[in-house]
PDB file of N, CA and C in Angstrom:
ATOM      1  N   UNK A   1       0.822  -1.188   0.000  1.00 53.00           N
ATOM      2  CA  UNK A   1       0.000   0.000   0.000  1.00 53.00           C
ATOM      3  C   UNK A   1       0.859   1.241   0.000  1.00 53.00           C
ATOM      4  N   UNK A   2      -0.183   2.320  -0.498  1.00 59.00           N
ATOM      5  CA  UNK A   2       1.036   3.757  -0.589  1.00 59.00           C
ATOM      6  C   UNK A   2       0.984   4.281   0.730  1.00 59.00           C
ATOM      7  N   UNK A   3       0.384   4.204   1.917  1.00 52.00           N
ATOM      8  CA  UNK A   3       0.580   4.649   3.404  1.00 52.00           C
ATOM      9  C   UNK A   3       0.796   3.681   4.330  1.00 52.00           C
ATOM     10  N   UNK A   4       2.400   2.685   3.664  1.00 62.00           N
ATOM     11  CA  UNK A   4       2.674   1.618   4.978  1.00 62.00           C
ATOM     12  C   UNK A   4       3.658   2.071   5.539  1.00 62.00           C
ATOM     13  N   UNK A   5       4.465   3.229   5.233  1.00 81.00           N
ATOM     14  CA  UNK A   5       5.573   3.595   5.206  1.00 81.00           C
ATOM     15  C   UNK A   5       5.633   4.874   6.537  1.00 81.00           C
ATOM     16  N   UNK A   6       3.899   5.051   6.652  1.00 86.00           N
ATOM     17  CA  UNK A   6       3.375   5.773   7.789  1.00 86.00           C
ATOM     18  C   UNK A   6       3.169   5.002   8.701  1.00 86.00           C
ATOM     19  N   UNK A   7       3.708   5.785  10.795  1.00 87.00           N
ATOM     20  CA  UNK A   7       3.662   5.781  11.703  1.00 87.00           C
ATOM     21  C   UNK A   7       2.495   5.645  12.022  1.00 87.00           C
ATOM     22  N   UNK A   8       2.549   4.430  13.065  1.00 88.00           N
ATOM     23  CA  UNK A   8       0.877   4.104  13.148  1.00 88.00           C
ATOM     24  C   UNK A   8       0.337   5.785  14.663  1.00 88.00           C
ATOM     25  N   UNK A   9       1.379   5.589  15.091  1.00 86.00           N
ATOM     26  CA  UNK A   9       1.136   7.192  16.065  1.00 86.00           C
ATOM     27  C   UNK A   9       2.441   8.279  15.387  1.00 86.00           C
ATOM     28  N   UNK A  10       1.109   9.320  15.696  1.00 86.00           N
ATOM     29  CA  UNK A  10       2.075  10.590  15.450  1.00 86.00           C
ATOM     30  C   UNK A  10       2.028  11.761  16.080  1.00 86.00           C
ATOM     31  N   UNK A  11       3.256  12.682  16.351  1.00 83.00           N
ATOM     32  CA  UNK A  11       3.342  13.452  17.234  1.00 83.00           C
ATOM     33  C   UNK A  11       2.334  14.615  16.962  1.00 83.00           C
ATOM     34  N   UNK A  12       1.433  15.135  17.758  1.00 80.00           N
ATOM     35  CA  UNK A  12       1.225  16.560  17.601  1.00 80.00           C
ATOM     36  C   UNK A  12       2.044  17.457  17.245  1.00 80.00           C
ATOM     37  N   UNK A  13       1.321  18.576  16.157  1.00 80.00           N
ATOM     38  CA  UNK A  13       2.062  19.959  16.464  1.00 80.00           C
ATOM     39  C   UNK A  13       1.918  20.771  17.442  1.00 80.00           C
ATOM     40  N   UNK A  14       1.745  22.042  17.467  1.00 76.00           N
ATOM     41  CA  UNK A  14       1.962  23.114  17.937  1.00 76.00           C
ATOM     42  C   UNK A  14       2.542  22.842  19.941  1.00 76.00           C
ATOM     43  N   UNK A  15       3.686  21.868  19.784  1.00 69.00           N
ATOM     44  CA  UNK A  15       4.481  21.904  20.834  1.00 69.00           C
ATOM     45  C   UNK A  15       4.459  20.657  21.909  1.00 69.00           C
ATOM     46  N   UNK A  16       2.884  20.392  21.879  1.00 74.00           N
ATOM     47  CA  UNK A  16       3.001  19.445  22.704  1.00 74.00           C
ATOM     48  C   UNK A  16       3.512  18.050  22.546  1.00 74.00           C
ATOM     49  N   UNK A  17       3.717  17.054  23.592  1.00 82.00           N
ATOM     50  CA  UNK A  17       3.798  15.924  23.373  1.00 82.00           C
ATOM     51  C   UNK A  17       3.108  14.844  23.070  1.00 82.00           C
ATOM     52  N   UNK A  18       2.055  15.011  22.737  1.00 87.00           N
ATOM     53  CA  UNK A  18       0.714  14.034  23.016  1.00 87.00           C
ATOM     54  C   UNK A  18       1.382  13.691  21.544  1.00 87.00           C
ATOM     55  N   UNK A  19       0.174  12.163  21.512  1.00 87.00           N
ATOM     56  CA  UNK A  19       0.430  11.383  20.321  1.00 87.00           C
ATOM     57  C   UNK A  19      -1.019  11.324  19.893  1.00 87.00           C
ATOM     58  N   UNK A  20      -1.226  10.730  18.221  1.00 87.00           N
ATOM     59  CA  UNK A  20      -2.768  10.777  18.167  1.00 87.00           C
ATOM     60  C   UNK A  20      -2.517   9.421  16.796  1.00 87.00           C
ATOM     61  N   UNK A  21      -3.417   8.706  16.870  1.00 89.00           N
ATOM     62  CA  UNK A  21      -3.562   7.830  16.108  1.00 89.00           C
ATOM     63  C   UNK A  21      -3.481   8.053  14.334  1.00 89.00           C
ATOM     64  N   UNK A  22      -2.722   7.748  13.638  1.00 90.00           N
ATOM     65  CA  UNK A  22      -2.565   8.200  12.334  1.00 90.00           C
ATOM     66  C   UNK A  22      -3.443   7.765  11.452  1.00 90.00           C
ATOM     67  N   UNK A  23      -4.387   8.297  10.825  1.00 91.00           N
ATOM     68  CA  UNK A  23      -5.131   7.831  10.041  1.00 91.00           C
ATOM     69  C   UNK A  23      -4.772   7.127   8.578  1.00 91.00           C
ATOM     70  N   UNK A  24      -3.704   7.340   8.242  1.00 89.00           N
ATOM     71  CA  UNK A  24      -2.849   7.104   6.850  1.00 89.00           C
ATOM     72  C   UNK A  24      -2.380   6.133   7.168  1.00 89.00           C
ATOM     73  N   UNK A  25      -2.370   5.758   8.269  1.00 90.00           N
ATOM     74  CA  UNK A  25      -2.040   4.294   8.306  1.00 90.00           C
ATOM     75  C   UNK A  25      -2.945   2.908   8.609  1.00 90.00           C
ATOM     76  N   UNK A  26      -3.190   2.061   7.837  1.00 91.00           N
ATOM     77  CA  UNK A  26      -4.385   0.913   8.140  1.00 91.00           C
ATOM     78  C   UNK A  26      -4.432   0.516   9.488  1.00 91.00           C
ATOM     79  N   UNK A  27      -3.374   0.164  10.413  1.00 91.00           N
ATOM     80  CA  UNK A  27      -3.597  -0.416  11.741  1.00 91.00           C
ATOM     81  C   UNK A  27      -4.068   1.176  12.404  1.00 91.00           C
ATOM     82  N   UNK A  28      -3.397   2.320  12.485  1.00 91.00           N
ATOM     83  CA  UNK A  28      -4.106   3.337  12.888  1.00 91.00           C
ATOM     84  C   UNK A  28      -5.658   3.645  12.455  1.00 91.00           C
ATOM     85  N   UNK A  29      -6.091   3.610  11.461  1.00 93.00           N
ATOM     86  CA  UNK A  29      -7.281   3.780  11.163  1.00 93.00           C
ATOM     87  C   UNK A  29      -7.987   2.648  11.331  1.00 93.00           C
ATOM     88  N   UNK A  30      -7.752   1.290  11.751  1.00 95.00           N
ATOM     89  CA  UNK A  30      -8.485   0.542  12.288  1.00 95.00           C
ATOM     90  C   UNK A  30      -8.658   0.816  13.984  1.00 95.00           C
ATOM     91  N   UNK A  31      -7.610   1.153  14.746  1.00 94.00           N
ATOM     92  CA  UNK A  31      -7.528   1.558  16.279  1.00 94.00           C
ATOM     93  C   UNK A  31      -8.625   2.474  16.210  1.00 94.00           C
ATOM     94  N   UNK A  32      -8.456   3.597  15.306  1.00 95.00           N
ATOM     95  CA  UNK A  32      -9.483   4.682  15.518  1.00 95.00           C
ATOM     96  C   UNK A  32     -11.152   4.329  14.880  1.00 95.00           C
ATOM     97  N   UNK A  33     -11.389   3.413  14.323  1.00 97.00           N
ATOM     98  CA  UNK A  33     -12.583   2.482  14.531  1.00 97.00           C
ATOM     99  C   UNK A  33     -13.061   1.735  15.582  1.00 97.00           C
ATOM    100  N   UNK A  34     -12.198   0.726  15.909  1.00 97.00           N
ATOM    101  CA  UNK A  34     -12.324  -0.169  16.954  1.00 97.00           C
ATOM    102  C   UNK A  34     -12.540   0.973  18.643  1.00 97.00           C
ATOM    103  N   UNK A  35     -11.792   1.816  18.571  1.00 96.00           N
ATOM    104  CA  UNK A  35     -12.144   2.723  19.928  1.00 96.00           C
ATOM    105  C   UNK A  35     -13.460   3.658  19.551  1.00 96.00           C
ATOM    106  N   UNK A  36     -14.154   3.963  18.630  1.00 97.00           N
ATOM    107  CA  UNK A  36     -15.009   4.723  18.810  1.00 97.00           C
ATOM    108  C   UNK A  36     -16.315   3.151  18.691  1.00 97.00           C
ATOM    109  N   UNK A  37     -16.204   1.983  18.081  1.00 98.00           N
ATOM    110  CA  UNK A  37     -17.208   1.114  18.168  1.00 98.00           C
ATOM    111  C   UNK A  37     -17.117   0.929  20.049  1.00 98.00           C
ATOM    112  N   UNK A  38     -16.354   0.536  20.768  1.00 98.00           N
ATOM    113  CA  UNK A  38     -16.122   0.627  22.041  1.00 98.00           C
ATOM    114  C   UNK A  38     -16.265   1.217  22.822  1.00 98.00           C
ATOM    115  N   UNK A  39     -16.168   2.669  22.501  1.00 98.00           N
ATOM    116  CA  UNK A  39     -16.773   3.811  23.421  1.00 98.00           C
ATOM    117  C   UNK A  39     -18.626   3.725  22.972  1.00 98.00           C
ATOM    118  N   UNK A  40     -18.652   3.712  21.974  1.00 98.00           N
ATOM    119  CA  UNK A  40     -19.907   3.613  21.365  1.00 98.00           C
ATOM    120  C   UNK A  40     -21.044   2.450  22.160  1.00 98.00           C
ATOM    121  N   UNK A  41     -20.767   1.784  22.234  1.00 97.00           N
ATOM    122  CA  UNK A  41     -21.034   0.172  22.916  1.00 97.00           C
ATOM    123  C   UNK A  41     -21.083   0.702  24.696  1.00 97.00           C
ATOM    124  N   UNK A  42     -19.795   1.282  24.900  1.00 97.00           N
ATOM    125  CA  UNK A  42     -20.103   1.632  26.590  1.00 97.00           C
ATOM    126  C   UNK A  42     -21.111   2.614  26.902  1.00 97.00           C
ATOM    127  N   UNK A  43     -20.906   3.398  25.880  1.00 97.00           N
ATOM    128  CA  UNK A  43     -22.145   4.561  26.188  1.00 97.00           C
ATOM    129  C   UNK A  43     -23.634   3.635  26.020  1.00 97.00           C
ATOM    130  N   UNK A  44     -23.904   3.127  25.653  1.00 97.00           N
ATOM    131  CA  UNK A  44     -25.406   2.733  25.192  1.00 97.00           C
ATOM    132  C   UNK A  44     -25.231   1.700  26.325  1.00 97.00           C
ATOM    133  N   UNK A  45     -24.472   0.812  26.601  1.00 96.00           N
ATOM    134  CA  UNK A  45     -24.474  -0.139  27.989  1.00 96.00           C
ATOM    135  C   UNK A  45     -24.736   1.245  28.844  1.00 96.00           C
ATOM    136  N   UNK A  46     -24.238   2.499  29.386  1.00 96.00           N
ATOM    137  CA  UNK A  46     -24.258   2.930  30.652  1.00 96.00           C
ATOM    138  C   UNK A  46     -25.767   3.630  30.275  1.00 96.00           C
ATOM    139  N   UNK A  47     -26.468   4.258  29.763  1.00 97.00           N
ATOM    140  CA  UNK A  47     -27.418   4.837  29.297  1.00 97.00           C
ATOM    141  C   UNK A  47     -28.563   3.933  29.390  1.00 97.00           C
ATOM    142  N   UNK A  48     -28.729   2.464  28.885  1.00 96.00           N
ATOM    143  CA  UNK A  48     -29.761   1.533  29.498  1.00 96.00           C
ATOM    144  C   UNK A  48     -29.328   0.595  30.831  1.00 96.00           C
ATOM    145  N   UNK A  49     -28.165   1.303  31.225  1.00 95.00           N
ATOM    146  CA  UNK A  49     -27.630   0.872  32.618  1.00 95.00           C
ATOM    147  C   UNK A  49     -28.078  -0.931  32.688  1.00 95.00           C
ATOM    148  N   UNK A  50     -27.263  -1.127  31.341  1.00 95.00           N
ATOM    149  CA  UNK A  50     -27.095  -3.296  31.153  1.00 95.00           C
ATOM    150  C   UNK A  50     -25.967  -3.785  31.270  1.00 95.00           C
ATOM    151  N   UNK A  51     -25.183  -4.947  31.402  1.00 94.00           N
ATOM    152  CA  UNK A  51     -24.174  -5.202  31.144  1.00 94.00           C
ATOM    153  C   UNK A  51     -23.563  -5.005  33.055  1.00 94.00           C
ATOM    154  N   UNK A  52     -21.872  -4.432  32.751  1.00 93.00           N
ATOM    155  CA  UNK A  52     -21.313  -4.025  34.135  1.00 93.00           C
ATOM    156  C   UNK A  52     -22.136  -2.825  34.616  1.00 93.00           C
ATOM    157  N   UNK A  53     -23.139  -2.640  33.957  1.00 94.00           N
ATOM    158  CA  UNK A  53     -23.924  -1.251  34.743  1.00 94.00           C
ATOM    159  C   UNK A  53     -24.657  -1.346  35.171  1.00 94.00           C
ATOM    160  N   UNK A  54     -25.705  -2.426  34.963  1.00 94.00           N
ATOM    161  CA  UNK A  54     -26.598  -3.079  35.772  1.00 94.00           C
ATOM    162  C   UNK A  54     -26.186  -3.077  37.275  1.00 94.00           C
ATOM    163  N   UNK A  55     -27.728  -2.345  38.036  1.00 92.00           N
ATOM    164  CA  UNK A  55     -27.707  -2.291  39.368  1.00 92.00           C
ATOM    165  C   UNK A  55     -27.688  -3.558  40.136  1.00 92.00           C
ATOM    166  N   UNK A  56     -27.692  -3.290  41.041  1.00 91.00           N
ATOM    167  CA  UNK A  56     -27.762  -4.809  42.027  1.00 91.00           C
ATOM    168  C   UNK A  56     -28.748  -4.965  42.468  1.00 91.00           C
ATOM    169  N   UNK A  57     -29.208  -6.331  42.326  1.00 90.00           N
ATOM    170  CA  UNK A  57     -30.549  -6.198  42.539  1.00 90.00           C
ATOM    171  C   UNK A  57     -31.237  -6.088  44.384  1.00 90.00           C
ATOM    172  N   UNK A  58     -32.149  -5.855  44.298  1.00 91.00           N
ATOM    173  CA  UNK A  58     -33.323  -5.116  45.792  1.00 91.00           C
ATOM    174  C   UNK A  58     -32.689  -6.499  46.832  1.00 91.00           C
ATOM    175  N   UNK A  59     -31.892  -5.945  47.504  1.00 89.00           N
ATOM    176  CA  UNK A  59     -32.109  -6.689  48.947  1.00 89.00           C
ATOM    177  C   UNK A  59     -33.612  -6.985  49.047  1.00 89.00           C
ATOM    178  N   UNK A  60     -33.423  -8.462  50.019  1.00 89.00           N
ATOM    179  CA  UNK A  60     -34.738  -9.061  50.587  1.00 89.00           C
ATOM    180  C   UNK A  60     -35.246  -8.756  51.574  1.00 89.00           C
ATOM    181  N   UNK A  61     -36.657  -8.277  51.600  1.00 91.00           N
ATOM    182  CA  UNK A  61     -36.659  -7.589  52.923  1.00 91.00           C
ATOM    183  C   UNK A  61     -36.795  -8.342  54.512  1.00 91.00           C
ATOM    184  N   UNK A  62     -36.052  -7.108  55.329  1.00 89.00           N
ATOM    185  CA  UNK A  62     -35.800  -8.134  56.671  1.00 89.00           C
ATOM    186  C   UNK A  62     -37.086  -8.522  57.425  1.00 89.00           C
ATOM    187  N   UNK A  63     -37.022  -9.951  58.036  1.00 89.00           N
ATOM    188  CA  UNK A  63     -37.867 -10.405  58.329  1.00 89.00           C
ATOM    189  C   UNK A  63     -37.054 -10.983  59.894  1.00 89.00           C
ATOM    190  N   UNK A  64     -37.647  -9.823  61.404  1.00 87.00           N
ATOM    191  CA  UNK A  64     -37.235 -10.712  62.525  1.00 87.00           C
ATOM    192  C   UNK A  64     -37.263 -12.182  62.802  1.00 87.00           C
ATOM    193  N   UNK A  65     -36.926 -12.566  63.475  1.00 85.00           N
ATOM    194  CA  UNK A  65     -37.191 -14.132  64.180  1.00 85.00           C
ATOM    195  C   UNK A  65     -38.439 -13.885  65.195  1.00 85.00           C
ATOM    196  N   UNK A  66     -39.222 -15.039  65.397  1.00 84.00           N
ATOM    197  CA  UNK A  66     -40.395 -15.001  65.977  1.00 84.00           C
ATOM    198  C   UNK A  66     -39.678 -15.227  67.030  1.00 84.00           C
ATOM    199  N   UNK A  67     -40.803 -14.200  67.925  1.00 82.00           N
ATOM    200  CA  UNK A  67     -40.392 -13.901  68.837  1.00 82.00           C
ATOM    201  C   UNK A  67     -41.260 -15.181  69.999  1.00 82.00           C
ATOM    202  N   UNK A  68     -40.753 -15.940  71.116  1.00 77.00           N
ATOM    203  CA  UNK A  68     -40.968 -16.782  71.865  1.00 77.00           C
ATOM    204  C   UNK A  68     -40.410 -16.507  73.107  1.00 77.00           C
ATOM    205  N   UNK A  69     -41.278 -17.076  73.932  1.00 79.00           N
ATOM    206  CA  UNK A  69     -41.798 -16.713  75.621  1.00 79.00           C
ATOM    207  C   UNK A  69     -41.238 -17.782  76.618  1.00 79.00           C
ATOM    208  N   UNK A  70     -40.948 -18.069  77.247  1.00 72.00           N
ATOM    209  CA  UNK A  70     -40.640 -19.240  78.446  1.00 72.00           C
ATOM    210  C   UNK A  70     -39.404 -19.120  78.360  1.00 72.00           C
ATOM    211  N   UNK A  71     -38.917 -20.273  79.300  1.00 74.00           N
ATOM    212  CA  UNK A  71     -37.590 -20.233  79.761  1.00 74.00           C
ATOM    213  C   UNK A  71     -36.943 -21.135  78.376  1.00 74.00           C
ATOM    214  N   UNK A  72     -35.379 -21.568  78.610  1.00 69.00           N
ATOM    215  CA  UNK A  72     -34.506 -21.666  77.009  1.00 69.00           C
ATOM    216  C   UNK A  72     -34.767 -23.187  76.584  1.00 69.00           C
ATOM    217  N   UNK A  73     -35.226 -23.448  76.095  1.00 64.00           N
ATOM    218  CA  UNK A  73     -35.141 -25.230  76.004  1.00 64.00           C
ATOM    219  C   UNK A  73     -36.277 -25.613  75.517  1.00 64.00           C
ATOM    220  N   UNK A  74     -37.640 -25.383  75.722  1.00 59.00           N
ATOM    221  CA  UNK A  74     -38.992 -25.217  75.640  1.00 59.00           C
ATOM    222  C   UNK A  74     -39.719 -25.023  74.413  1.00 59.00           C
TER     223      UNK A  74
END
């Protein structure tokens, strides 16, 4: 291909250090698919709150021990 010869990360300009996924490159432009299907997927899991977002379900409600009269043994 004519963009294998491209860095799958590449540096920002204007000074900083950060890196950003290269689109000119196939494994980069697959990363930058695969993370937005993934973010995509978590958002809609946290939004119908399914999956690891699912609540826990209702404690059972407490129910004392019957309560009994006389001496211990009885």
């Amino acid at each position: 291909m004519r963009h294998d010869h491209e860095p799958v990360f590449r540096r920002r300009k204007w000074g900083t250090n950060r890196y950003y996924y290269n689109p000119r490159n196939p494994i980069g432009l697959a990363l930058i698919v695969l993370t937005v299907l993934v973010v995509g997927t978590m958002l809609i899991l946290m939004a119908n709150r399914a999956g690891p977002f699912e609540p826990s379900p209702a404690p059972a409600p407490w129910k004392p021990a019957p309560v009994t009269t006389g001496p211990p043994g009885h």
